[in-house]
mmCIF file of C-alpha atoms in Angstrom:
data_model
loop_
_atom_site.group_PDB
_atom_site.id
_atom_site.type_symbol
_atom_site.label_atom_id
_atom_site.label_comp_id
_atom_site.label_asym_id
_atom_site.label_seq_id
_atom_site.Cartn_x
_atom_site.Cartn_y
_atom_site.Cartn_z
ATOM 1 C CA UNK A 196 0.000 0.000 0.000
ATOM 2 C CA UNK A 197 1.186 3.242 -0.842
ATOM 3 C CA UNK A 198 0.045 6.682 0.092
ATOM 4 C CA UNK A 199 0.812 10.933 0.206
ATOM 5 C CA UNK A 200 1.012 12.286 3.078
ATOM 6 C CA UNK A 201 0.534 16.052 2.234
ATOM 7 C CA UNK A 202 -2.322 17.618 1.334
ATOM 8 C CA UNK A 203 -3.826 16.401 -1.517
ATOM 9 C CA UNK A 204 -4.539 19.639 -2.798
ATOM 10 C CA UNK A 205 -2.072 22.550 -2.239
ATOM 11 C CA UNK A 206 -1.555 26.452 -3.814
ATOM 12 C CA UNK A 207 1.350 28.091 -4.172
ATOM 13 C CA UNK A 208 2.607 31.227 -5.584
ATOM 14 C CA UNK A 209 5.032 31.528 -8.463
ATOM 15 C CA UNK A 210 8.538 31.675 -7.149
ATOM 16 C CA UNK A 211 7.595 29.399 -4.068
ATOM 17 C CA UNK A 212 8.088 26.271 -3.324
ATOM 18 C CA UNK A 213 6.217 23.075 -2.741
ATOM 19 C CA UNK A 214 7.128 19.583 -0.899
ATOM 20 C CA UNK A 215 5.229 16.126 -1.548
ATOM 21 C CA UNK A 216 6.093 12.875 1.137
ATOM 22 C CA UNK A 217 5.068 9.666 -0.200
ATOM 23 C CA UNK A 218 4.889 6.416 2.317
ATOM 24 C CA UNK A 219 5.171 2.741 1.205
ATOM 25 C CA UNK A 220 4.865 -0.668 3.126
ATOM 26 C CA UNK A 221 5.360 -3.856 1.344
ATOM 27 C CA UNK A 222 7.753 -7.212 1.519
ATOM 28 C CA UNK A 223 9.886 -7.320 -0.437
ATOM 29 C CA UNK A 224 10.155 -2.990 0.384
ATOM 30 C CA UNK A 225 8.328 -1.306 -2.355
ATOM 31 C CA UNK A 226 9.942 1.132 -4.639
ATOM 32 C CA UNK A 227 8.917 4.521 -4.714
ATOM 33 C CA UNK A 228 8.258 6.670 -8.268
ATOM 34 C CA UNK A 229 6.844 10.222 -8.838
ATOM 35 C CA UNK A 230 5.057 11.088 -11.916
ATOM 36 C CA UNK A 231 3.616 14.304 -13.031
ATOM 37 C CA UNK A 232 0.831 15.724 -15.885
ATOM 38 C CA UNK A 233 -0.005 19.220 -16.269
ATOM 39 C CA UNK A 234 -2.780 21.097 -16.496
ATOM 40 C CA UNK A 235 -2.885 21.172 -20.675
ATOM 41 C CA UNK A 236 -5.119 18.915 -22.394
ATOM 42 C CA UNK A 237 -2.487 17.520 -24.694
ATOM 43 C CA UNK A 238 0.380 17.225 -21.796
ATOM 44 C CA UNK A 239 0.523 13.580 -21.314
ATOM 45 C CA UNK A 240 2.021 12.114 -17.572
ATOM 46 C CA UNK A 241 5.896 12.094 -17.358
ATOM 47 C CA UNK A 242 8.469 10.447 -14.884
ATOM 48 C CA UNK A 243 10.083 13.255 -12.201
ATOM 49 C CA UNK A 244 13.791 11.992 -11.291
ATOM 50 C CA UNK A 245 16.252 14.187 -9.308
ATOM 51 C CA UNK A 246 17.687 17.127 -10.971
ATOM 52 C CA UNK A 247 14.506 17.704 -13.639
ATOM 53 C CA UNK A 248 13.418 21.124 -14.405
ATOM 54 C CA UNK A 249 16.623 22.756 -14.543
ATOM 55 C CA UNK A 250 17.813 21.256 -11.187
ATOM 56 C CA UNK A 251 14.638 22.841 -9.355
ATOM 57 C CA UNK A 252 13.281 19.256 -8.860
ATOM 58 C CA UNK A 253 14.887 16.994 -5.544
ATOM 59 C CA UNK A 254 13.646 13.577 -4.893
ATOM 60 C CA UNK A 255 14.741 11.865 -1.952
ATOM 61 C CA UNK A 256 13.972 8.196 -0.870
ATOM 62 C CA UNK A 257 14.874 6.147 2.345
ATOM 63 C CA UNK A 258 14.225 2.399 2.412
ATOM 64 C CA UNK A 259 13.904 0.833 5.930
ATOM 65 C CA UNK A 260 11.116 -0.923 7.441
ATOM 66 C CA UNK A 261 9.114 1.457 5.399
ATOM 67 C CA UNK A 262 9.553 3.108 1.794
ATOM 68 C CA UNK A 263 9.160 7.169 2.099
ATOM 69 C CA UNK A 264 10.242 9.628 -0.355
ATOM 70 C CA UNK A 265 9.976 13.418 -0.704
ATOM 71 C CA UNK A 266 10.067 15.319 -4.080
ATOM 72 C CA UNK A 267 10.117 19.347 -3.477
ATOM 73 C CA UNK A 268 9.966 21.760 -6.860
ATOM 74 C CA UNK A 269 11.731 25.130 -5.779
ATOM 75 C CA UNK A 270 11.058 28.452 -7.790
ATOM 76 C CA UNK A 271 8.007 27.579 -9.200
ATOM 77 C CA UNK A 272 5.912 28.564 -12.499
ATOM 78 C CA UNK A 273 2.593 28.766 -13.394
ATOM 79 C CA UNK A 274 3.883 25.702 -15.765
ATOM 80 C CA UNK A 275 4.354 23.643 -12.508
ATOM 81 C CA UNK A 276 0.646 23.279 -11.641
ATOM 82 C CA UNK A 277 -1.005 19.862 -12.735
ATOM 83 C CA UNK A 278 -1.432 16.745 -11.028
ATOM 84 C CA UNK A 279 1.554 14.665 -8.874
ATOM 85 C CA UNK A 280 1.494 11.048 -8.437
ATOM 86 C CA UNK A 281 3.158 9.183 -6.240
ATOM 87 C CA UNK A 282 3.817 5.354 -7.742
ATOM 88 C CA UNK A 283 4.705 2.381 -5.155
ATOM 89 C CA UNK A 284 5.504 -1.390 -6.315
ATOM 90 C CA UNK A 285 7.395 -4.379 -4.825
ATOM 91 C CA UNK A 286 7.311 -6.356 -7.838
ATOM 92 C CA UNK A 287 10.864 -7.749 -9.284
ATOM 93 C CA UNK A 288 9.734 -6.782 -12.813
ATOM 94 C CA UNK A 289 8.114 -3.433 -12.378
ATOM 95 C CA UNK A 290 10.654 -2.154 -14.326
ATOM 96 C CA UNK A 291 11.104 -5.158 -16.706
ATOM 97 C CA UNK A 292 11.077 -3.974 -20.256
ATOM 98 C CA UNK A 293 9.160 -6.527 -21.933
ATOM 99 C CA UNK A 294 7.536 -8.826 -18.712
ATOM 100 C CA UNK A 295 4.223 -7.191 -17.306
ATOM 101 C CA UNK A 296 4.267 -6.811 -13.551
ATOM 102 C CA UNK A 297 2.658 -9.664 -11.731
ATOM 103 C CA UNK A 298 1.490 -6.618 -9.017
ATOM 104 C CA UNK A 299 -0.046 -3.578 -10.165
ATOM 105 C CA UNK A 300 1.399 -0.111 -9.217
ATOM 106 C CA UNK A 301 0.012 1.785 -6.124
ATOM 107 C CA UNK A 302 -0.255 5.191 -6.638
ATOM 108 C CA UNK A 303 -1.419 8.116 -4.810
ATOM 109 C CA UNK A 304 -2.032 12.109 -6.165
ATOM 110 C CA UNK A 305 -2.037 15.334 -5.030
ATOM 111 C CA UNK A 306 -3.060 18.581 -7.270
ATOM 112 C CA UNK A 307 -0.426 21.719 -6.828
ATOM 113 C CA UNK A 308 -2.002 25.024 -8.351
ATOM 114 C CA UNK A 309 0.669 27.883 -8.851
ATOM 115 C CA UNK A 310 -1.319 31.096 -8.837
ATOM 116 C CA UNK A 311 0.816 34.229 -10.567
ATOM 117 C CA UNK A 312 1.876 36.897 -7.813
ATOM 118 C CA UNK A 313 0.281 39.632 -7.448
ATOM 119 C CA UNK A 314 2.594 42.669 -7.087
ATOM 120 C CA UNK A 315 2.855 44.608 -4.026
ATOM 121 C CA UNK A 316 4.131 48.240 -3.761
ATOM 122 C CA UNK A 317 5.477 49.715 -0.850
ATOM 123 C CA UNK A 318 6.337 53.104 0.471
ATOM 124 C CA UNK A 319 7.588 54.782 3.362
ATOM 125 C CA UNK A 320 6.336 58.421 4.217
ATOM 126 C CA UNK A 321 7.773 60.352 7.325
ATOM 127 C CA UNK A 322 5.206 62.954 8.577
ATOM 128 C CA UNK A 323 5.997 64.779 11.877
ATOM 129 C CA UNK A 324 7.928 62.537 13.712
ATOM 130 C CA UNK A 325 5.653 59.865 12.716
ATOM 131 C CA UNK A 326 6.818 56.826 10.571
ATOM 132 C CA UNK A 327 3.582 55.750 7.598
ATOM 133 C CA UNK A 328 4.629 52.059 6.338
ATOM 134 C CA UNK A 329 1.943 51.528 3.482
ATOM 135 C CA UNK A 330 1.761 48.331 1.200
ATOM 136 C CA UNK A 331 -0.540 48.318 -1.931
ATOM 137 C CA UNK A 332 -1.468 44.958 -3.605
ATOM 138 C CA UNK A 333 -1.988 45.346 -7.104
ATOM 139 C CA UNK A 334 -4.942 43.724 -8.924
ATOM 140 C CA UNK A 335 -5.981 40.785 -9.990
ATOM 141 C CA UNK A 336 -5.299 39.281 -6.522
ATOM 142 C CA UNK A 337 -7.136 36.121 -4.532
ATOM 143 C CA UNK A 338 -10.110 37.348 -1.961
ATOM 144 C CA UNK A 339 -8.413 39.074 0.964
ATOM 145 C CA UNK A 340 -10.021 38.634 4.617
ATOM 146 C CA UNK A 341 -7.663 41.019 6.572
ATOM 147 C CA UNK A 342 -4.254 42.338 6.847
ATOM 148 C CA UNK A 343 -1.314 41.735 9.739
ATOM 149 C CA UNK A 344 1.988 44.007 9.889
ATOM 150 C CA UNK A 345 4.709 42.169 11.773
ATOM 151 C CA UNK A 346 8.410 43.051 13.551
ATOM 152 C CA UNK A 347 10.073 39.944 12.887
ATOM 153 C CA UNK A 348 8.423 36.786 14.672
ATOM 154 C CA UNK A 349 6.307 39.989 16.496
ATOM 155 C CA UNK A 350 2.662 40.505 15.736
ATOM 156 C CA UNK A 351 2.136 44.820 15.362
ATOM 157 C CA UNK A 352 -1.074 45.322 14.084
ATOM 158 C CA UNK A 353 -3.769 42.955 12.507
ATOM 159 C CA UNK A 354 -7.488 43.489 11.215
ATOM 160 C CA UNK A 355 -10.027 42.047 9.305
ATOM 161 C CA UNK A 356 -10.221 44.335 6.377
ATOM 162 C CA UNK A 357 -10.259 43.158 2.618
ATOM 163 C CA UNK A 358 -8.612 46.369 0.973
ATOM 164 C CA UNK A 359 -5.891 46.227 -0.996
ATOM 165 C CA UNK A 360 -4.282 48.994 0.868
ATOM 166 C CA UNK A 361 -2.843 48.542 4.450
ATOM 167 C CA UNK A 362 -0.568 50.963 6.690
ATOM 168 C CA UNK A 363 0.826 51.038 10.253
ATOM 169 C CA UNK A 364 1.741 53.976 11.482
ATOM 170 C CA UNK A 365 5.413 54.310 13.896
ATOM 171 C CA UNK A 366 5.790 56.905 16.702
ATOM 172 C CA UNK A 367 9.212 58.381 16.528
ATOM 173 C CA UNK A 368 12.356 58.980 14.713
ATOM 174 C CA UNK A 369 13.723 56.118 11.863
ATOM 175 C CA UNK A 370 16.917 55.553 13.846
ATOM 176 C CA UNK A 371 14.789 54.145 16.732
ATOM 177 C CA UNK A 372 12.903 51.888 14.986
ATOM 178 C CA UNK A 373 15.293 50.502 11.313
ATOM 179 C CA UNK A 374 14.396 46.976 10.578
ATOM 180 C CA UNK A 375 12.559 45.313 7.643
ATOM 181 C CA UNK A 376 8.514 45.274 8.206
ATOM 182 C CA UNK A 377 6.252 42.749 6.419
ATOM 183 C CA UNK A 378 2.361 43.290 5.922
ATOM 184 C CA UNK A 379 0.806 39.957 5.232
ATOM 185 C CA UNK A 380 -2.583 39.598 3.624
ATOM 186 C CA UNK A 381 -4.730 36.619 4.629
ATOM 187 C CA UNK A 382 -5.363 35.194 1.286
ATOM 188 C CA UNK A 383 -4.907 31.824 0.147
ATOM 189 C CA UNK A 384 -2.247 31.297 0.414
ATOM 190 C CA UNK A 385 -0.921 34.188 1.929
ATOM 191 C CA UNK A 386 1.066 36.661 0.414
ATOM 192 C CA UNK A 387 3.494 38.941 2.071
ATOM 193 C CA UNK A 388 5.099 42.371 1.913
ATOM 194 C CA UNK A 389 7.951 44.321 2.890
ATOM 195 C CA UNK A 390 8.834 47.785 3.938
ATOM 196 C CA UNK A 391 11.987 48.686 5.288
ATOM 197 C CA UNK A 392 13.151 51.094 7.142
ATOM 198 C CA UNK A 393 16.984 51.778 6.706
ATOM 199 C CA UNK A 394 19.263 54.366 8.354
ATOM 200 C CA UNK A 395 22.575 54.708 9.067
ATOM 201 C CA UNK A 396 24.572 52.596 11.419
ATOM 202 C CA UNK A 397 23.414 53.410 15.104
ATOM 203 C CA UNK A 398 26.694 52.265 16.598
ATOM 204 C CA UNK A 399 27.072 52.082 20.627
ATOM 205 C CA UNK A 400 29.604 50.805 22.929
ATOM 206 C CA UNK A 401 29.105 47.450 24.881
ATOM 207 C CA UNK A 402 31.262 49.699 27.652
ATOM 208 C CA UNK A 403 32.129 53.293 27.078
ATOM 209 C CA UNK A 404 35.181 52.946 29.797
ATOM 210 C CA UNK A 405 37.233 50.000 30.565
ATOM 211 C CA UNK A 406 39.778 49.032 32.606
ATOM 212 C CA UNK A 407 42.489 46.765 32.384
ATOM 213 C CA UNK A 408 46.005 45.693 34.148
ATOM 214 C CA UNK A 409 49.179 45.585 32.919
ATOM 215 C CA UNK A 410 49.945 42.919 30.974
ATOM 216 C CA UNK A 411 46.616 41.640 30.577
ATOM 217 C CA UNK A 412 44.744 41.717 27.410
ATOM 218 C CA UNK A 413 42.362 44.604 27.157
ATOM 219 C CA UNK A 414 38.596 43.638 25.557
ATOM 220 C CA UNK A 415 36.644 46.413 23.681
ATOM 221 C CA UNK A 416 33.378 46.026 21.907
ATOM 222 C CA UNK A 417 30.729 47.722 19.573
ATOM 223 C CA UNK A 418 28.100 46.967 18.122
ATOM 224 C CA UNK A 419 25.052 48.409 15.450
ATOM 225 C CA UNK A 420 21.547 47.419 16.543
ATOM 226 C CA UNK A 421 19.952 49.399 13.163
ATOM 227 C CA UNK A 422 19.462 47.802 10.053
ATOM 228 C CA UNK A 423 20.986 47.575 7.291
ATOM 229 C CA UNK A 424 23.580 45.446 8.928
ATOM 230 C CA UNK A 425 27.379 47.174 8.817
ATOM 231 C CA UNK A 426 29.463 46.448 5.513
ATOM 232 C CA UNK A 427 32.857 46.944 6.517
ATOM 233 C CA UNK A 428 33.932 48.105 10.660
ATOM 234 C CA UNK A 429 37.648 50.082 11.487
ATOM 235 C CA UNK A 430 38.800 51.091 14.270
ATOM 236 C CA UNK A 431 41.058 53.890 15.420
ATOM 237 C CA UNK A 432 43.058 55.356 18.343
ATOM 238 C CA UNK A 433 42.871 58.677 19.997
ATOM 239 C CA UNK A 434 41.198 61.524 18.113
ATOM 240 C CA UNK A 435 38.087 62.679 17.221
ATOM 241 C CA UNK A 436 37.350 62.900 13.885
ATOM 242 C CA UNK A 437 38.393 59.490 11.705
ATOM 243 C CA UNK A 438 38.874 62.016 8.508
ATOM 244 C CA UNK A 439 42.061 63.304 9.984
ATOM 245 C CA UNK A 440 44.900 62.679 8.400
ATOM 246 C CA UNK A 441 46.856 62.072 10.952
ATOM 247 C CA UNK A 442 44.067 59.113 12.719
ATOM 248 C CA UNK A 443 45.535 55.680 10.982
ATOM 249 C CA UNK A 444 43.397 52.988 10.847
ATOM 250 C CA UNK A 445 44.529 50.022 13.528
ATOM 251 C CA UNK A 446 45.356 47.128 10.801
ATOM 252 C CA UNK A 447 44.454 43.687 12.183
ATOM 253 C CA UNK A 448 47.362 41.369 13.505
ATOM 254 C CA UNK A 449 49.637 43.878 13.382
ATOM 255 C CA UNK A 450 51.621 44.291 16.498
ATOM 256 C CA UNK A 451 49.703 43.513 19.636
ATOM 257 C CA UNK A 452 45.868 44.323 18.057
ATOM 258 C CA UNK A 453 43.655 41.447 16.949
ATOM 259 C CA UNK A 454 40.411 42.734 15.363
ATOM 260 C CA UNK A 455 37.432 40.436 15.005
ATOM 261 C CA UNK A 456 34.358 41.870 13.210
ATOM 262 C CA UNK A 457 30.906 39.513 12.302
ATOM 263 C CA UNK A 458 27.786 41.790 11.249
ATOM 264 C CA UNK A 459 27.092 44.330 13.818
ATOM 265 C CA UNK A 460 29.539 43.862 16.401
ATOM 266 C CA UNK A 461 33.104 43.912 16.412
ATOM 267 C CA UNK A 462 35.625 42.896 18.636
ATOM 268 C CA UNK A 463 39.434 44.875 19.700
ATOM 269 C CA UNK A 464 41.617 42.499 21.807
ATOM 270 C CA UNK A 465 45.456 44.000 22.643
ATOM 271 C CA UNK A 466 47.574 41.639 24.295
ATOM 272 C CA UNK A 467 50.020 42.708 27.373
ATOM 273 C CA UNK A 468 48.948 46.152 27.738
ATOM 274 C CA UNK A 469 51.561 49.007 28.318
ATOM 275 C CA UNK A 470 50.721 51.782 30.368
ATOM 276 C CA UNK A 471 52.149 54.555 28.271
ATOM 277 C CA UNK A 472 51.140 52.775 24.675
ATOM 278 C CA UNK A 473 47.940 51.548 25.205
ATOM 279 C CA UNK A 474 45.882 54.223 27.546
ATOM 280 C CA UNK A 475 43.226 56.621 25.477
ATOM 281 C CA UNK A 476 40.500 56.669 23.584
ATOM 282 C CA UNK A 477 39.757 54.233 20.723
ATOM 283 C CA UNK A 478 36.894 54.690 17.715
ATOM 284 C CA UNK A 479 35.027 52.363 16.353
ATOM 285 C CA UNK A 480 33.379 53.159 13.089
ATOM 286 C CA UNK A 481 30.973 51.327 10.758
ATOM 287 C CA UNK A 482 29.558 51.943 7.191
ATOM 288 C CA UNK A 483 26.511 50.355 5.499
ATOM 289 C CA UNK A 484 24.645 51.809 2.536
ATOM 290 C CA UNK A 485 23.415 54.169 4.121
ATOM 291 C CA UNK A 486 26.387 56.185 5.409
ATOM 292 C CA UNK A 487 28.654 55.541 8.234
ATOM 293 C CA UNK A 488 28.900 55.962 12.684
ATOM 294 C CA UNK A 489 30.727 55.545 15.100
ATOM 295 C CA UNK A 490 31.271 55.399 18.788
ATOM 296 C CA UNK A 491 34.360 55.550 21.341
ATOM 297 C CA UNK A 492 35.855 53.641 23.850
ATOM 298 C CA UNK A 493 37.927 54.990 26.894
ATOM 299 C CA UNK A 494 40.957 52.438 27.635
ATOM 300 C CA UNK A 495 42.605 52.481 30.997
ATOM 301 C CA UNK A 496 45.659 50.565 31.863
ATOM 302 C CA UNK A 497 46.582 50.260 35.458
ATOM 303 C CA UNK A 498 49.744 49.006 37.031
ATOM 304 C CA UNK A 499 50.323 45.492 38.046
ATOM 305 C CA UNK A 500 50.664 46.638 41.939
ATOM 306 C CA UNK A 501 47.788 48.612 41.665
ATOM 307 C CA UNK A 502 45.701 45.397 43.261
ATOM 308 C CA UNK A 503 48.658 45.419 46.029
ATOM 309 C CA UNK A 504 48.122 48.868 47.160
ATOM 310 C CA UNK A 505 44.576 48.601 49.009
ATOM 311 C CA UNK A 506 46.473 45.611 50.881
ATOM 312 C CA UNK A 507 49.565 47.314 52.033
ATOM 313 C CA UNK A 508 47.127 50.183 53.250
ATOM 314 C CA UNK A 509 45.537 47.813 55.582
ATOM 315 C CA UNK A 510 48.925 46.301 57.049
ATOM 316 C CA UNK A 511 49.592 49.677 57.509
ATOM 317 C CA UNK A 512 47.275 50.473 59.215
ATOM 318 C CA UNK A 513 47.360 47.513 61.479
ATOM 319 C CA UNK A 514 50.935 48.787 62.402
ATOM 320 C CA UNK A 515 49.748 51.474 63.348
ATOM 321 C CA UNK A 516 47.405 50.511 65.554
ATOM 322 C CA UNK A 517 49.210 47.975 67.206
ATOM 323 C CA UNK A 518 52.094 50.661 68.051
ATOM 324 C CA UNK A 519 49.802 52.875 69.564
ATOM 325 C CA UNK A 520 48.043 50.450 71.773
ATOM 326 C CA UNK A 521 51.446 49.141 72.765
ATOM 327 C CA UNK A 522 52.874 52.668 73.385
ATOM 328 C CA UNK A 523 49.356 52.930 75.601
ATOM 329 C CA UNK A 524 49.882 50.204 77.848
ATOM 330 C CA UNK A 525 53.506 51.036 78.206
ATOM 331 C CA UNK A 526 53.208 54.235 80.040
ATOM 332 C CA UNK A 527 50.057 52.945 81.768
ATOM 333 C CA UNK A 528 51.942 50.534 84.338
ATOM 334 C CA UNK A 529 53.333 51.626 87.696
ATOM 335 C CA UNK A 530 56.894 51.585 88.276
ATOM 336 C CA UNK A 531 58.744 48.552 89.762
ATOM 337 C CA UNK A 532 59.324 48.655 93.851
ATOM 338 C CA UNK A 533 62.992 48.241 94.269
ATOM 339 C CA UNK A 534 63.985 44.608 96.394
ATOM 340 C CA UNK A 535 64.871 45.535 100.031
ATOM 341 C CA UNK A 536 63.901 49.039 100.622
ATOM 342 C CA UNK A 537 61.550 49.901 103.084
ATOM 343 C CA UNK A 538 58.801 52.333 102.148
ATOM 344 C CA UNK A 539 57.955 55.245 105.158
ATOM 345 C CA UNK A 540 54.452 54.807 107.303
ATOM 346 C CA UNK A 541 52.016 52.636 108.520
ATOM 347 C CA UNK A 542 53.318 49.499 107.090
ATOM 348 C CA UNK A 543 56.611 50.048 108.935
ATOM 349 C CA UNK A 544 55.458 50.169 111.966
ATOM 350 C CA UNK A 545 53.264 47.260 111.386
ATOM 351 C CA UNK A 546 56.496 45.133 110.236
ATOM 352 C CA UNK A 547 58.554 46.115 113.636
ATOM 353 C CA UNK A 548 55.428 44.672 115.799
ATOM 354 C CA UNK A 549 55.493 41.444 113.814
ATOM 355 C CA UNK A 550 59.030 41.174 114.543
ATOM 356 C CA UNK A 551 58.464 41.728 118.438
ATOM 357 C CA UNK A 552 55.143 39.206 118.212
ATOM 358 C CA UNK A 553 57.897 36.191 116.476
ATOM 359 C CA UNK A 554 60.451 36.935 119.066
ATOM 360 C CA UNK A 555 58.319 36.495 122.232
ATOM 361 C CA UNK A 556 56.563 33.261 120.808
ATOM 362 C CA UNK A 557 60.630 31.720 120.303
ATOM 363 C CA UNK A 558 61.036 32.987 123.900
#
């Protein structure tokens, strides 16, 4: 038995694509076969094999336990509707030239229409610090039944109009809000717009002051949230305008500088930072098609001892405090009563009547 798993009846719009999976069970394991026939009266049905159509036609097949296959048709024409069969046998002579097949082929269809595109036109208007994104689908076009505008994988606005016209309106300036914009109208199947909003590149700092030791490697980073993405990033030392002559361009993996740059953020790294060669202010500029921007870094390089010095402030403090408790309870003992010498008073005379007391009890 062999059947489709996909819809059995499926519309696309030219320059789309389209997917078919096919299932088989049999013993011995069933081979799998797709077939197509268009729409025209005189087209007769013709094998599909891998690589037809100008290479926009992949088939491919897995045998275990099961027989499944997938054909998919990329970019596709108006020519490309008709009617796809799927064609499943495990006889040994299906493909016998001259024997007929002792089992019959199992076959399974699906119907792909490929429906023109309509053409959309969109437009960008800027009206008092207010951003108008308008699309415009152009007739003839399927039956609309409303109309979403969406932020990437973020739903903005939706509604259940079926004009051909749609807007969304932005509050605030194009450099807070660049990106590309879709409207989609719920038709079937859908069709989608763009409109995008491009501006120059917004370029910020991951950290607008950092700090490093000596020796260490120093980190600085930048990247462009706007869109278009950057084109080319450079970076620069001290300064503050990168059209001076005199500002040259820091060239990657020369010297100590490694420079790593992937879209919209790039990377400075300078290994065993000097004090005196390394401390200032470094640019980091980027350039789309829209112009160019920039943003600066301040790099400061501390000593190695500078950890050390909090440390040696609390030892010496410690000394010092210890001294002065020391010098304290110094001075705050009474002085030492010489051995032998008799001190004037009342404890004199009590010493000589002791004496007298011992001597009568040895009488």
């Amino acid at each position: 038995a062999g059947f489709i798993k996909s819809p059995l009846s499926q519309k696309r719009l030219t320059g789309d694509s389209v997917e078919l999976h096919c299932e088989a069970i049999g013993s011995p394991l069933p081979e799998i076969q797709w077939w197509f026939e268009g729409n025209d009266p005189n087209e007769t049905i013709a094998q599909l094999w891998d690589g037809a159509w100008q290479d926009r036609v992949k088939i491919n097949a897995t045998y275990n336990r099961r027989s499944t296959s997938t054909v998919s048709i990329a970019n596709l024409t108006a020519d490309d509707s008709g009617m796809y069969e799927c064609r499943a046998s495990s006889d040994p002579d299906r493909n016998h030239l001259s024997k007929s097949p002792k089992v019959k082929w199992i076959r399974s269809q699906a119907n792909v229409f490929v429906i023109e595109r309509p053409d959309i036109k969109s437009h960008l208007t800027e009206v008092s610090g207010k951003l108008i994104l308008t699309c415009n689908m152009t007739a003839p076009h399927p039956a609309i039944d409303g109309h979403e505008w969406m932020h990437g994988d973020k739903v903005l606005q939706t509604d259940g109009e079926s004009g051909a016209v749609t807007s969304y309106t932005i509050e605030g300036k194009m450099e807070e809000h660049s990106g590309v914009y879709e409207c989609v109208y719920k038709t079937s199947p859908v069709i989608k717009g763009q409109v995008t909003v491009s501006v120059a590149p917004q370029v910020v700092a991951y950290k607008k002051s950092e700090h490093g030791n000596e020796g260490d490697t120093g980190v600085m980073v930048c990247k462009n949230p706007s869109f278009p993405p950057v084109s080319s990033w450079v970076w620069y030392k001290n300064g503050q305008e990168v059209t001076l002559p005199s500002l040259q361009p820091i060239v990657n993996g020369s010297g100590r500088y490694i420079i790593k740059s992937t879209g919209n953020k790039t990377e400075l790294r300078i290994l065993k930072l000097n004090i005196e060669e390394d401390t200032g202010d470094y640019h980091c500029n980027a350039t789309n098609s829209q112009g160019f921007g920039g943003a600066m870094v301040n790099l400061r390089v501390r000593s190695r001892l500078a950890a050390l010095w909090p440390f040696l402030g609390i030892v010496a403090e410690v000394l010092v405090l210890v001294t002065i408790i020391f010098i304290y309870e110094k001075r705050r003992k009474p002085d030492e009563v010489l051995d032998g010498k008799r001190c004037p008073g009342k404890s004199n005379a009590t010493n000589h009547k002791d004496k007298n007391v011992r001597q009568r009890n040895a009488n």
